[in-house]
mmCIF file with all atom_site columns, C-alpha atoms in Angstrom:
data_model
loop_
_atom_site.group_PDB
_atom_site.id
_atom_site.type_symbol
_atom_site.label_atom_id
_atom_site.label_alt_id
_atom_site.label_comp_id
_atom_site.label_asym_id
_atom_site.label_entity_id
_atom_site.label_seq_id
_atom_site.pdbx_PDB_ins_code
_atom_site.Cartn_x
_atom_site.Cartn_y
_atom_site.Cartn_z
_atom_site.occupancy
_atom_site.B_iso_or_equiv
_atom_site.pdbx_formal_charge
_atom_site.auth_seq_id
_atom_site.auth_comp_id
_atom_site.auth_asym_id
_atom_site.auth_atom_id
_atom_site.pdbx_PDB_model_num
ATOM 1   C CA . MET A 1 1   ? 99.994  129.233 113.224 1.00 0.00 ? 160 MET A CA 1
ATOM 2   C CA . ALA A 1 2   ? 97.562  126.449 114.092 1.00 0.00 ? 161 ALA A CA 1
ATOM 3   C CA . ASN A 1 3   ? 98.117  124.460 117.234 1.00 0.00 ? 162 ASN A CA 1
ATOM 4   C CA . PRO A 1 4   ? 100.601 121.620 116.730 1.00 0.00 ? 163 PRO A CA 1
ATOM 5   C CA . LEU A 1 5   ? 99.202  118.122 116.349 1.00 0.00 ? 164 LEU A CA 1
ATOM 6   C CA . ILE A 1 6   ? 101.644 116.908 119.020 1.00 0.00 ? 165 ILE A CA 1
ATOM 7   C CA . LYS A 1 7   ? 102.936 119.030 121.855 1.00 0.00 ? 166 LYS A CA 1
ATOM 8   C CA . ILE A 1 8   ? 105.185 117.439 124.453 1.00 0.00 ? 167 ILE A CA 1
ATOM 9   C CA . THR A 1 9   ? 106.365 119.463 127.379 1.00 0.00 ? 168 THR A CA 1
ATOM 10  C CA . ASP A 1 10  ? 109.074 118.340 129.794 1.00 0.00 ? 169 ASP A CA 1
ATOM 11  C CA . ILE A 1 11  ? 108.221 114.656 129.465 1.00 0.00 ? 170 ILE A CA 1
ATOM 12  C CA . LYS A 1 12  ? 110.058 112.345 131.808 1.00 0.00 ? 171 LYS A CA 1
ATOM 13  C CA . ARG A 1 13  ? 109.769 108.604 131.983 1.00 0.00 ? 172 ARG A CA 1
ATOM 14  C CA . ASN A 1 14  ? 111.368 106.565 134.789 1.00 0.00 ? 173 ASN A CA 1
ATOM 15  C CA . PHE A 1 15  ? 111.187 102.815 135.335 1.00 0.00 ? 174 PHE A CA 1
ATOM 16  C CA . VAL A 1 16  ? 111.719 101.116 138.668 1.00 0.00 ? 175 VAL A CA 1
ATOM 17  C CA . LEU A 1 17  ? 113.942 98.037  138.438 1.00 0.00 ? 176 LEU A CA 1
ATOM 18  C CA . GLY A 1 18  ? 114.342 96.362  141.795 1.00 0.00 ? 177 GLY A CA 1
ATOM 19  C CA . ASN A 1 19  ? 115.750 99.005  144.118 1.00 0.00 ? 178 ASN A CA 1
ATOM 20  C CA . GLU A 1 20  ? 116.908 101.200 141.247 1.00 0.00 ? 179 GLU A CA 1
ATOM 21  C CA . ILE A 1 21  ? 115.192 103.938 139.312 1.00 0.00 ? 180 ILE A CA 1
ATOM 22  C CA . VAL A 1 22  ? 116.168 104.088 135.656 1.00 0.00 ? 181 VAL A CA 1
ATOM 23  C CA . TYR A 1 23  ? 115.726 107.547 134.092 1.00 0.00 ? 182 TYR A CA 1
ATOM 24  C CA . VAL A 1 24  ? 114.973 106.840 130.463 1.00 0.00 ? 183 VAL A CA 1
ATOM 25  C CA . LEU A 1 25  ? 113.502 110.149 129.233 1.00 0.00 ? 184 LEU A CA 1
ATOM 26  C CA . LYS A 1 26  ? 114.966 113.132 131.075 1.00 0.00 ? 185 LYS A CA 1
ATOM 27  C CA . GLY A 1 27  ? 112.818 116.046 130.013 1.00 0.00 ? 186 GLY A CA 1
ATOM 28  C CA . ILE A 1 28  ? 111.746 116.113 126.361 1.00 0.00 ? 187 ILE A CA 1
ATOM 29  C CA . ASP A 1 29  ? 110.100 119.110 124.630 1.00 0.00 ? 188 ASP A CA 1
ATOM 30  C CA . LEU A 1 30  ? 108.768 118.453 121.184 1.00 0.00 ? 189 LEU A CA 1
ATOM 31  C CA . GLU A 1 31  ? 106.198 119.799 118.736 1.00 0.00 ? 190 GLU A CA 1
ATOM 32  C CA . ILE A 1 32  ? 105.055 118.100 115.555 1.00 0.00 ? 191 ILE A CA 1
ATOM 33  C CA . ASN A 1 33  ? 102.626 119.786 113.186 1.00 0.00 ? 192 ASN A CA 1
ATOM 34  C CA . LYS A 1 34  ? 99.918  118.146 111.104 1.00 0.00 ? 193 LYS A CA 1
ATOM 35  C CA . GLY A 1 35  ? 101.308 116.883 107.798 1.00 0.00 ? 194 GLY A CA 1
ATOM 36  C CA . GLU A 1 36  ? 104.952 116.523 108.933 1.00 0.00 ? 195 GLU A CA 1
ATOM 37  C CA . TYR A 1 37  ? 107.125 113.553 108.028 1.00 0.00 ? 196 TYR A CA 1
ATOM 38  C CA . VAL A 1 38  ? 109.465 112.946 110.974 1.00 0.00 ? 197 VAL A CA 1
ATOM 39  C CA . ALA A 1 39  ? 112.104 110.302 111.663 1.00 0.00 ? 198 ALA A CA 1
ATOM 40  C CA . LEU A 1 40  ? 112.993 109.503 115.263 1.00 0.00 ? 199 LEU A CA 1
ATOM 41  C CA . MET A 1 41  ? 116.508 108.154 115.595 1.00 0.00 ? 200 MET A CA 1
ATOM 42  C CA . GLY A 1 42  ? 118.947 107.172 118.275 1.00 0.00 ? 201 GLY A CA 1
ATOM 43  C CA . PRO A 1 43  ? 121.176 104.312 119.462 1.00 0.00 ? 202 PRO A CA 1
ATOM 44  C CA . SER A 1 44  ? 119.898 101.520 121.708 1.00 0.00 ? 203 SER A CA 1
ATOM 45  C CA . GLY A 1 45  ? 119.158 102.955 125.136 1.00 0.00 ? 204 GLY A CA 1
ATOM 46  C CA . SER A 1 46  ? 118.640 106.494 123.797 1.00 0.00 ? 205 SER A CA 1
ATOM 47  C CA . GLY A 1 47  ? 114.950 106.454 124.773 1.00 0.00 ? 206 GLY A CA 1
ATOM 48  C CA . LYS A 1 48  ? 113.496 106.404 121.251 1.00 0.00 ? 207 LYS A CA 1
ATOM 49  C CA . SER A 1 49  ? 111.348 103.296 121.837 1.00 0.00 ? 208 SER A CA 1
ATOM 50  C CA . THR A 1 50  ? 110.052 104.742 125.121 1.00 0.00 ? 209 THR A CA 1
ATOM 51  C CA . LEU A 1 51  ? 109.250 108.039 123.375 1.00 0.00 ? 210 LEU A CA 1
ATOM 52  C CA . MET A 1 52  ? 107.504 106.130 120.559 1.00 0.00 ? 211 MET A CA 1
ATOM 53  C CA . ASN A 1 53  ? 105.371 104.257 123.119 1.00 0.00 ? 212 ASN A CA 1
ATOM 54  C CA . LEU A 1 54  ? 104.414 107.616 124.698 1.00 0.00 ? 213 LEU A CA 1
ATOM 55  C CA . LEU A 1 55  ? 103.630 109.171 121.319 1.00 0.00 ? 214 LEU A CA 1
ATOM 56  C CA . GLY A 1 56  ? 101.528 106.130 120.464 1.00 0.00 ? 215 GLY A CA 1
ATOM 57  C CA . CYS A 1 57  ? 99.624  106.287 123.773 1.00 0.00 ? 216 CYS A CA 1
ATOM 58  C CA . LEU A 1 58  ? 100.884 102.801 124.649 1.00 0.00 ? 217 LEU A CA 1
ATOM 59  C CA . ASP A 1 59  ? 102.404 104.240 127.835 1.00 0.00 ? 218 ASP A CA 1
ATOM 60  C CA . THR A 1 60  ? 102.051 107.375 129.986 1.00 0.00 ? 219 THR A CA 1
ATOM 61  C CA . PRO A 1 61  ? 104.865 109.659 131.204 1.00 0.00 ? 220 PRO A CA 1
ATOM 62  C CA . THR A 1 62  ? 106.127 109.801 134.788 1.00 0.00 ? 221 THR A CA 1
ATOM 63  C CA . SER A 1 63  ? 105.779 113.581 134.550 1.00 0.00 ? 222 SER A CA 1
ATOM 64  C CA . GLY A 1 64  ? 105.206 116.290 131.976 1.00 0.00 ? 223 GLY A CA 1
ATOM 65  C CA . HIS A 1 65  ? 102.407 116.831 129.447 1.00 0.00 ? 224 HIS A CA 1
ATOM 66  C CA . TYR A 1 66  ? 101.506 115.322 126.119 1.00 0.00 ? 225 TYR A CA 1
ATOM 67  C CA . VAL A 1 67  ? 98.767  117.102 124.179 1.00 0.00 ? 226 VAL A CA 1
ATOM 68  C CA . LEU A 1 68  ? 97.637  115.152 121.105 1.00 0.00 ? 227 LEU A CA 1
ATOM 69  C CA . ASN A 1 69  ? 95.210  116.866 118.726 1.00 0.00 ? 228 ASN A CA 1
ATOM 70  C CA . GLY A 1 70  ? 94.114  119.244 121.491 1.00 0.00 ? 229 GLY A CA 1
ATOM 71  C CA . LYS A 1 71  ? 93.651  116.581 124.194 1.00 0.00 ? 230 LYS A CA 1
ATOM 72  C CA . ASP A 1 72  ? 95.996  116.135 127.126 1.00 0.00 ? 231 ASP A CA 1
ATOM 73  C CA . VAL A 1 73  ? 96.610  112.393 127.045 1.00 0.00 ? 232 VAL A CA 1
ATOM 74  C CA . SER A 1 74  ? 99.441  112.288 129.605 1.00 0.00 ? 233 SER A CA 1
ATOM 75  C CA . GLN A 1 75  ? 97.223  111.372 132.548 1.00 0.00 ? 234 GLN A CA 1
ATOM 76  C CA . MET A 1 76  ? 94.548  109.310 130.825 1.00 0.00 ? 235 MET A CA 1
ATOM 77  C CA . LYS A 1 77  ? 93.510  105.914 132.074 1.00 0.00 ? 236 LYS A CA 1
ATOM 78  C CA . ASP A 1 78  ? 94.089  102.759 129.995 1.00 0.00 ? 237 ASP A CA 1
ATOM 79  C CA . ASP A 1 79  ? 90.598  102.563 128.500 1.00 0.00 ? 238 ASP A CA 1
ATOM 80  C CA . GLU A 1 80  ? 90.677  106.269 127.487 1.00 0.00 ? 239 GLU A CA 1
ATOM 81  C CA . LEU A 1 81  ? 94.094  105.695 125.926 1.00 0.00 ? 240 LEU A CA 1
ATOM 82  C CA . ALA A 1 82  ? 92.786  102.671 123.965 1.00 0.00 ? 241 ALA A CA 1
ATOM 83  C CA . GLY A 1 83  ? 90.078  104.863 122.469 1.00 0.00 ? 242 GLY A CA 1
ATOM 84  C CA . ILE A 1 84  ? 92.597  107.583 121.496 1.00 0.00 ? 243 ILE A CA 1
ATOM 85  C CA . ARG A 1 85  ? 94.907  104.937 119.939 1.00 0.00 ? 244 ARG A CA 1
ATOM 86  C CA . ASN A 1 86  ? 92.154  103.448 117.833 1.00 0.00 ? 245 ASN A CA 1
ATOM 87  C CA . LYS A 1 87  ? 90.930  106.860 116.595 1.00 0.00 ? 246 LYS A CA 1
ATOM 88  C CA . GLU A 1 88  ? 94.083  108.951 116.347 1.00 0.00 ? 247 GLU A CA 1
ATOM 89  C CA . ILE A 1 89  ? 96.983  106.580 115.669 1.00 0.00 ? 248 ILE A CA 1
ATOM 90  C CA . GLY A 1 90  ? 97.718  104.034 112.938 1.00 0.00 ? 249 GLY A CA 1
ATOM 91  C CA . PHE A 1 91  ? 100.520 101.681 113.899 1.00 0.00 ? 250 PHE A CA 1
ATOM 92  C CA . VAL A 1 92  ? 102.960 99.918  111.544 1.00 0.00 ? 251 VAL A CA 1
ATOM 93  C CA . PHE A 1 93  ? 105.348 97.442  113.198 1.00 0.00 ? 252 PHE A CA 1
ATOM 94  C CA . GLN A 1 94  ? 108.485 95.697  112.019 1.00 0.00 ? 253 GLN A CA 1
ATOM 95  C CA . THR A 1 95  ? 106.844 92.304  112.559 1.00 0.00 ? 254 THR A CA 1
ATOM 96  C CA . PHE A 1 96  ? 103.577 93.265  110.743 1.00 0.00 ? 255 PHE A CA 1
ATOM 97  C CA . ASN A 1 97  ? 101.393 91.956  113.587 1.00 0.00 ? 256 ASN A CA 1
ATOM 98  C CA . LEU A 1 98  ? 98.781  90.423  111.310 1.00 0.00 ? 257 LEU A CA 1
ATOM 99  C CA . LEU A 1 99  ? 96.253  87.766  112.322 1.00 0.00 ? 258 LEU A CA 1
ATOM 100 C CA . PRO A 1 100 ? 97.596  84.638  110.619 1.00 0.00 ? 259 PRO A CA 1
ATOM 101 C CA . ARG A 1 101 ? 94.385  82.815  109.578 1.00 0.00 ? 260 ARG A CA 1
ATOM 102 C CA . THR A 1 102 ? 92.578  85.943  108.473 1.00 0.00 ? 261 THR A CA 1
ATOM 103 C CA . THR A 1 103 ? 92.365  87.472  104.991 1.00 0.00 ? 262 THR A CA 1
ATOM 104 C CA . ALA A 1 104 ? 94.113  90.733  104.130 1.00 0.00 ? 263 ALA A CA 1
ATOM 105 C CA . LEU A 1 105 ? 90.650  92.383  103.911 1.00 0.00 ? 264 LEU A CA 1
ATOM 106 C CA . ASP A 1 106 ? 89.607  91.281  107.406 1.00 0.00 ? 265 ASP A CA 1
ATOM 107 C CA . ASN A 1 107 ? 93.060  92.172  108.862 1.00 0.00 ? 266 ASN A CA 1
ATOM 108 C CA . VAL A 1 108 ? 92.691  95.690  107.479 1.00 0.00 ? 267 VAL A CA 1
ATOM 109 C CA . ALA A 1 109 ? 89.080  96.066  108.660 1.00 0.00 ? 268 ALA A CA 1
ATOM 110 C CA . LEU A 1 110 ? 89.905  95.018  112.230 1.00 0.00 ? 269 LEU A CA 1
ATOM 111 C CA . PRO A 1 111 ? 90.393  98.514  113.768 1.00 0.00 ? 270 PRO A CA 1
ATOM 112 C CA . MET A 1 112 ? 86.971  99.519  112.362 1.00 0.00 ? 271 MET A CA 1
ATOM 113 C CA . ILE A 1 113 ? 85.294  96.767  114.405 1.00 0.00 ? 272 ILE A CA 1
ATOM 114 C CA . TYR A 1 114 ? 86.487  98.492  117.617 1.00 0.00 ? 273 TYR A CA 1
ATOM 115 C CA . ALA A 1 115 ? 85.384  101.818 116.216 1.00 0.00 ? 274 ALA A CA 1
ATOM 116 C CA . GLY A 1 116 ? 81.853  100.453 115.753 1.00 0.00 ? 275 GLY A CA 1
ATOM 117 C CA . TYR A 1 117 ? 81.377  100.453 111.997 1.00 0.00 ? 276 TYR A CA 1
ATOM 118 C CA . SER A 1 118 ? 79.016  98.059  110.213 1.00 0.00 ? 277 SER A CA 1
ATOM 119 C CA . LYS A 1 119 ? 80.418  95.157  108.210 1.00 0.00 ? 278 LYS A CA 1
ATOM 120 C CA . SER A 1 120 ? 79.530  96.808  104.879 1.00 0.00 ? 279 SER A CA 1
ATOM 121 C CA . GLU A 1 121 ? 81.226  100.047 105.912 1.00 0.00 ? 280 GLU A CA 1
ATOM 122 C CA . ARG A 1 122 ? 84.299  98.095  107.118 1.00 0.00 ? 281 ARG A CA 1
ATOM 123 C CA . ASN A 1 123 ? 84.604  96.109  103.881 1.00 0.00 ? 282 ASN A CA 1
ATOM 124 C CA . ALA A 1 124 ? 84.156  99.159  101.693 1.00 0.00 ? 283 ALA A CA 1
ATOM 125 C CA . ARG A 1 125 ? 86.813  101.193 103.515 1.00 0.00 ? 284 ARG A CA 1
ATOM 126 C CA . ALA A 1 126 ? 89.227  98.238  103.798 1.00 0.00 ? 285 ALA A CA 1
ATOM 127 C CA . THR A 1 127 ? 88.888  97.639  100.055 1.00 0.00 ? 286 THR A CA 1
ATOM 128 C CA . GLU A 1 128 ? 89.582  101.332 99.399  1.00 0.00 ? 287 GLU A CA 1
ATOM 129 C CA . VAL A 1 129 ? 92.853  101.341 101.418 1.00 0.00 ? 288 VAL A CA 1
ATOM 130 C CA . LEU A 1 130 ? 94.038  98.009  100.015 1.00 0.00 ? 289 LEU A CA 1
ATOM 131 C CA . LYS A 1 131 ? 93.665  99.544  96.550  1.00 0.00 ? 290 LYS A CA 1
ATOM 132 C CA . GLN A 1 132 ? 95.659  102.546 97.818  1.00 0.00 ? 291 GLN A CA 1
ATOM 133 C CA . VAL A 1 133 ? 98.585  100.272 98.758  1.00 0.00 ? 292 VAL A CA 1
ATOM 134 C CA . ASN A 1 134 ? 98.306  98.327  95.476  1.00 0.00 ? 293 ASN A CA 1
ATOM 135 C CA . LEU A 1 135 ? 96.947  95.095  96.928  1.00 0.00 ? 294 LEU A CA 1
ATOM 136 C CA . ALA A 1 136 ? 93.479  94.989  95.339  1.00 0.00 ? 295 ALA A CA 1
ATOM 137 C CA . ASP A 1 137 ? 94.278  91.551  93.874  1.00 0.00 ? 296 ASP A CA 1
ATOM 138 C CA . ARG A 1 138 ? 95.380  90.101  97.191  1.00 0.00 ? 297 ARG A CA 1
ATOM 139 C CA . MET A 1 139 ? 92.400  90.912  99.462  1.00 0.00 ? 298 MET A CA 1
ATOM 140 C CA . ASP A 1 140 ? 91.332  87.334  99.973  1.00 0.00 ? 299 ASP A CA 1
ATOM 141 C CA . HIS A 1 141 ? 94.882  86.084  100.715 1.00 0.00 ? 300 HIS A CA 1
ATOM 142 C CA . GLN A 1 142 ? 96.055  85.189  104.205 1.00 0.00 ? 301 GLN A CA 1
ATOM 143 C CA . PRO A 1 143 ? 99.439  86.456  105.470 1.00 0.00 ? 302 PRO A CA 1
ATOM 144 C CA . ASN A 1 144 ? 101.243 83.186  104.786 1.00 0.00 ? 303 ASN A CA 1
ATOM 145 C CA . GLN A 1 145 ? 100.211 83.535  101.117 1.00 0.00 ? 304 GLN A CA 1
ATOM 146 C CA . LEU A 1 146 ? 101.868 86.968  100.875 1.00 0.00 ? 305 LEU A CA 1
ATOM 147 C CA . SER A 1 147 ? 105.470 88.145  100.593 1.00 0.00 ? 306 SER A CA 1
ATOM 148 C CA . GLY A 1 148 ? 107.052 90.190  103.394 1.00 0.00 ? 307 GLY A CA 1
ATOM 149 C CA . GLY A 1 149 ? 106.545 93.423  101.399 1.00 0.00 ? 308 GLY A CA 1
ATOM 150 C CA . GLN A 1 150 ? 102.892 92.553  100.742 1.00 0.00 ? 309 GLN A CA 1
ATOM 151 C CA . ARG A 1 151 ? 102.350 91.807  104.445 1.00 0.00 ? 310 ARG A CA 1
ATOM 152 C CA . GLN A 1 152 ? 103.784 95.196  105.353 1.00 0.00 ? 311 GLN A CA 1
ATOM 153 C CA . ARG A 1 153 ? 101.413 96.807  102.791 1.00 0.00 ? 312 ARG A CA 1
ATOM 154 C CA . VAL A 1 154 ? 98.467  95.067  104.537 1.00 0.00 ? 313 VAL A CA 1
ATOM 155 C CA . ALA A 1 155 ? 99.774  96.448  107.834 1.00 0.00 ? 314 ALA A CA 1
ATOM 156 C CA . ILE A 1 156 ? 100.034 99.956  106.346 1.00 0.00 ? 315 ILE A CA 1
ATOM 157 C CA . ALA A 1 157 ? 96.501  99.689  104.958 1.00 0.00 ? 316 ALA A CA 1
ATOM 158 C CA . ARG A 1 158 ? 95.266  98.627  108.403 1.00 0.00 ? 317 ARG A CA 1
ATOM 159 C CA . ALA A 1 159 ? 97.049  101.667 109.906 1.00 0.00 ? 318 ALA A CA 1
ATOM 160 C CA . LEU A 1 160 ? 95.249  103.960 107.426 1.00 0.00 ? 319 LEU A CA 1
ATOM 161 C CA . VAL A 1 161 ? 91.753  102.421 107.685 1.00 0.00 ? 320 VAL A CA 1
ATOM 162 C CA . ASN A 1 162 ? 90.425  104.636 110.541 1.00 0.00 ? 321 ASN A CA 1
ATOM 163 C CA . LYS A 1 163 ? 91.831  107.845 108.939 1.00 0.00 ? 322 LYS A CA 1
ATOM 164 C CA . PRO A 1 164 ? 94.085  108.462 111.968 1.00 0.00 ? 323 PRO A CA 1
ATOM 165 C CA . SER A 1 165 ? 95.830  111.753 112.843 1.00 0.00 ? 324 SER A CA 1
ATOM 166 C CA . ILE A 1 166 ? 99.266  110.016 112.863 1.00 0.00 ? 325 ILE A CA 1
ATOM 167 C CA . ILE A 1 167 ? 100.874 107.029 111.174 1.00 0.00 ? 326 ILE A CA 1
ATOM 168 C CA . LEU A 1 168 ? 103.463 105.710 113.659 1.00 0.00 ? 327 LEU A CA 1
ATOM 169 C CA . ALA A 1 169 ? 105.879 103.273 112.053 1.00 0.00 ? 328 ALA A CA 1
ATOM 170 C CA . ASP A 1 170 ? 108.392 101.345 114.171 1.00 0.00 ? 329 ASP A CA 1
ATOM 171 C CA . GLU A 1 171 ? 111.343 100.036 112.084 1.00 0.00 ? 330 GLU A CA 1
ATOM 172 C CA . PRO A 1 172 ? 108.856 99.373  109.224 1.00 0.00 ? 331 PRO A CA 1
ATOM 173 C CA . THR A 1 173 ? 111.522 97.967  106.881 1.00 0.00 ? 332 THR A CA 1
ATOM 174 C CA . GLY A 1 174 ? 113.440 95.985  109.567 1.00 0.00 ? 333 GLY A CA 1
ATOM 175 C CA . ASN A 1 175 ? 112.337 92.596  108.217 1.00 0.00 ? 334 ASN A CA 1
ATOM 176 C CA . LEU A 1 176 ? 112.513 93.445  104.504 1.00 0.00 ? 335 LEU A CA 1
ATOM 177 C CA . ASP A 1 177 ? 115.207 93.229  101.826 1.00 0.00 ? 336 ASP A CA 1
ATOM 178 C CA . SER A 1 178 ? 116.586 96.470  100.409 1.00 0.00 ? 337 SER A CA 1
ATOM 179 C CA . LYS A 1 179 ? 114.518 96.436  97.198  1.00 0.00 ? 338 LYS A CA 1
ATOM 180 C CA . THR A 1 180 ? 111.275 95.881  99.131  1.00 0.00 ? 339 THR A CA 1
ATOM 181 C CA . SER A 1 181 ? 112.345 98.543  101.692 1.00 0.00 ? 340 SER A CA 1
ATOM 182 C CA . VAL A 1 182 ? 112.583 101.121 98.920  1.00 0.00 ? 341 VAL A CA 1
ATOM 183 C CA . GLU A 1 183 ? 109.088 100.184 97.716  1.00 0.00 ? 342 GLU A CA 1
ATOM 184 C CA . ILE A 1 184 ? 107.666 100.457 101.219 1.00 0.00 ? 343 ILE A CA 1
ATOM 185 C CA . MET A 1 185 ? 109.366 103.836 101.829 1.00 0.00 ? 344 MET A CA 1
ATOM 186 C CA . LYS A 1 186 ? 107.968 105.083 98.535  1.00 0.00 ? 345 LYS A CA 1
ATOM 187 C CA . LEU A 1 187 ? 104.571 104.121 99.773  1.00 0.00 ? 346 LEU A CA 1
ATOM 188 C CA . PHE A 1 188 ? 105.106 106.070 103.005 1.00 0.00 ? 347 PHE A CA 1
ATOM 189 C CA . GLY A 1 189 ? 106.076 109.043 100.819 1.00 0.00 ? 348 GLY A CA 1
ATOM 190 C CA . ASP A 1 190 ? 102.764 108.712 98.912  1.00 0.00 ? 349 ASP A CA 1
ATOM 191 C CA . ILE A 1 191 ? 100.820 108.472 102.186 1.00 0.00 ? 350 ILE A CA 1
ATOM 192 C CA . HIS A 1 192 ? 102.540 111.621 103.478 1.00 0.00 ? 351 HIS A CA 1
ATOM 193 C CA . ALA A 1 193 ? 101.907 113.428 100.190 1.00 0.00 ? 352 ALA A CA 1
ATOM 194 C CA . GLN A 1 194 ? 98.149  112.792 100.727 1.00 0.00 ? 353 GLN A CA 1
ATOM 195 C CA . GLY A 1 195 ? 98.311  114.889 103.873 1.00 0.00 ? 354 GLY A CA 1
ATOM 196 C CA . ASN A 1 196 ? 99.023  112.231 106.528 1.00 0.00 ? 355 ASN A CA 1
ATOM 197 C CA . THR A 1 197 ? 101.389 112.926 109.434 1.00 0.00 ? 356 THR A CA 1
ATOM 198 C CA . VAL A 1 198 ? 104.075 110.195 109.463 1.00 0.00 ? 357 VAL A CA 1
ATOM 199 C CA . ILE A 1 199 ? 106.436 109.454 112.352 1.00 0.00 ? 358 ILE A CA 1
ATOM 200 C CA . LEU A 1 200 ? 109.063 106.886 111.588 1.00 0.00 ? 359 LEU A CA 1
ATOM 201 C CA . VAL A 1 201 ? 111.238 105.221 114.247 1.00 0.00 ? 360 VAL A CA 1
ATOM 202 C CA . THR A 1 202 ? 114.392 103.787 112.795 1.00 0.00 ? 361 THR A CA 1
ATOM 203 C CA . HIS A 1 203 ? 118.110 103.285 113.447 1.00 0.00 ? 362 HIS A CA 1
ATOM 204 C CA . GLU A 1 204 ? 118.944 103.231 109.723 1.00 0.00 ? 363 GLU A CA 1
ATOM 205 C CA . GLU A 1 205 ? 120.245 106.462 108.217 1.00 0.00 ? 364 GLU A CA 1
ATOM 206 C CA . ASP A 1 206 ? 119.092 105.572 104.685 1.00 0.00 ? 365 ASP A CA 1
ATOM 207 C CA . ILE A 1 207 ? 115.523 105.012 105.934 1.00 0.00 ? 366 ILE A CA 1
ATOM 208 C CA . ALA A 1 208 ? 115.552 108.200 108.015 1.00 0.00 ? 367 ALA A CA 1
ATOM 209 C CA . ALA A 1 209 ? 116.659 110.106 104.857 1.00 0.00 ? 368 ALA A CA 1
ATOM 210 C CA . TYR A 1 210 ? 113.159 109.704 103.449 1.00 0.00 ? 369 TYR A CA 1
ATOM 211 C CA . ALA A 1 211 ? 111.727 111.904 106.239 1.00 0.00 ? 370 ALA A CA 1
ATOM 212 C CA . HIS A 1 212 ? 111.692 115.678 106.018 1.00 0.00 ? 371 HIS A CA 1
ATOM 213 C CA . ARG A 1 213 ? 112.689 116.157 109.662 1.00 0.00 ? 372 ARG A CA 1
ATOM 214 C CA . VAL A 1 214 ? 115.052 114.029 111.749 1.00 0.00 ? 373 VAL A CA 1
ATOM 215 C CA . ILE A 1 215 ? 115.011 114.097 115.542 1.00 0.00 ? 374 ILE A CA 1
ATOM 216 C CA . ARG A 1 216 ? 117.942 112.335 117.220 1.00 0.00 ? 375 ARG A CA 1
ATOM 217 C CA . LEU A 1 217 ? 117.805 111.173 120.798 1.00 0.00 ? 376 LEU A CA 1
ATOM 218 C CA . ARG A 1 218 ? 120.736 110.390 123.022 1.00 0.00 ? 377 ARG A CA 1
ATOM 219 C CA . ASP A 1 219 ? 120.740 109.497 126.743 1.00 0.00 ? 378 ASP A CA 1
ATOM 220 C CA . GLY A 1 220 ? 117.066 110.422 127.156 1.00 0.00 ? 379 GLY A CA 1
ATOM 221 C CA . LEU A 1 221 ? 117.309 113.882 125.603 1.00 0.00 ? 380 LEU A CA 1
ATOM 222 C CA . ILE A 1 222 ? 116.882 115.348 122.136 1.00 0.00 ? 381 ILE A CA 1
ATOM 223 C CA . GLU A 1 223 ? 120.394 115.734 120.725 1.00 0.00 ? 382 GLU A CA 1
ATOM 224 C CA . SER A 1 224 ? 119.403 117.350 117.443 1.00 0.00 ? 383 SER A CA 1
ATOM 225 C CA . ASP A 1 225 ? 116.318 118.275 115.477 1.00 0.00 ? 384 ASP A CA 1
ATOM 226 C CA . THR A 1 226 ? 116.923 119.105 111.824 1.00 0.00 ? 385 THR A CA 1
ATOM 227 C CA . THR A 1 227 ? 114.523 119.846 108.987 1.00 0.00 ? 386 THR A CA 1
ATOM 228 C CA . LYS A 1 228 ? 115.442 119.554 105.342 1.00 0.00 ? 387 LYS A CA 1
#
């Protein structure tokens, strides 16, 4: 068996609030292999957002180890983490996080600027992924000229543009109606079918049902881990 893409060992994350220490993650062990489609679930306060931030290298653990694609990222400094995020992780957020006065093409190409690609390379790759999410005819539109579903497709294209190891989606249908949600989840299914590793954070059972493995957190620990 090849090494897992993600290997988390006894991860703990505490936050200091005034004179109190809040123990959010209380010792998590987790492995995710390349090409998996995983949903991360749990009620408010379960630790799922904290775990997502750790998986996405937006935060580092208080203790324990996180090995991502063969690199131990648990003790990295901020600038090293920024490099890992840009190369290894494509983020999709509930609120889309698009630049408002920028075309869909330029929004999608943005991560490639930080990765040092030339403008022609950026535009060629951004065009390719916009076609992949069925937005070839909307490349010159700004976010306010697009529907919610189209904006989320732009965000998904941006997440794919650097060919990351992981697509990390946080409540990706949270701001969408049910019909558009189904379309977006079908798109995630297509992305997964092309060999991408997808990690979905959601509190909705019907959205989690699209994933092939569901990990449930409660009180800072993994309560269950089931694979279809």
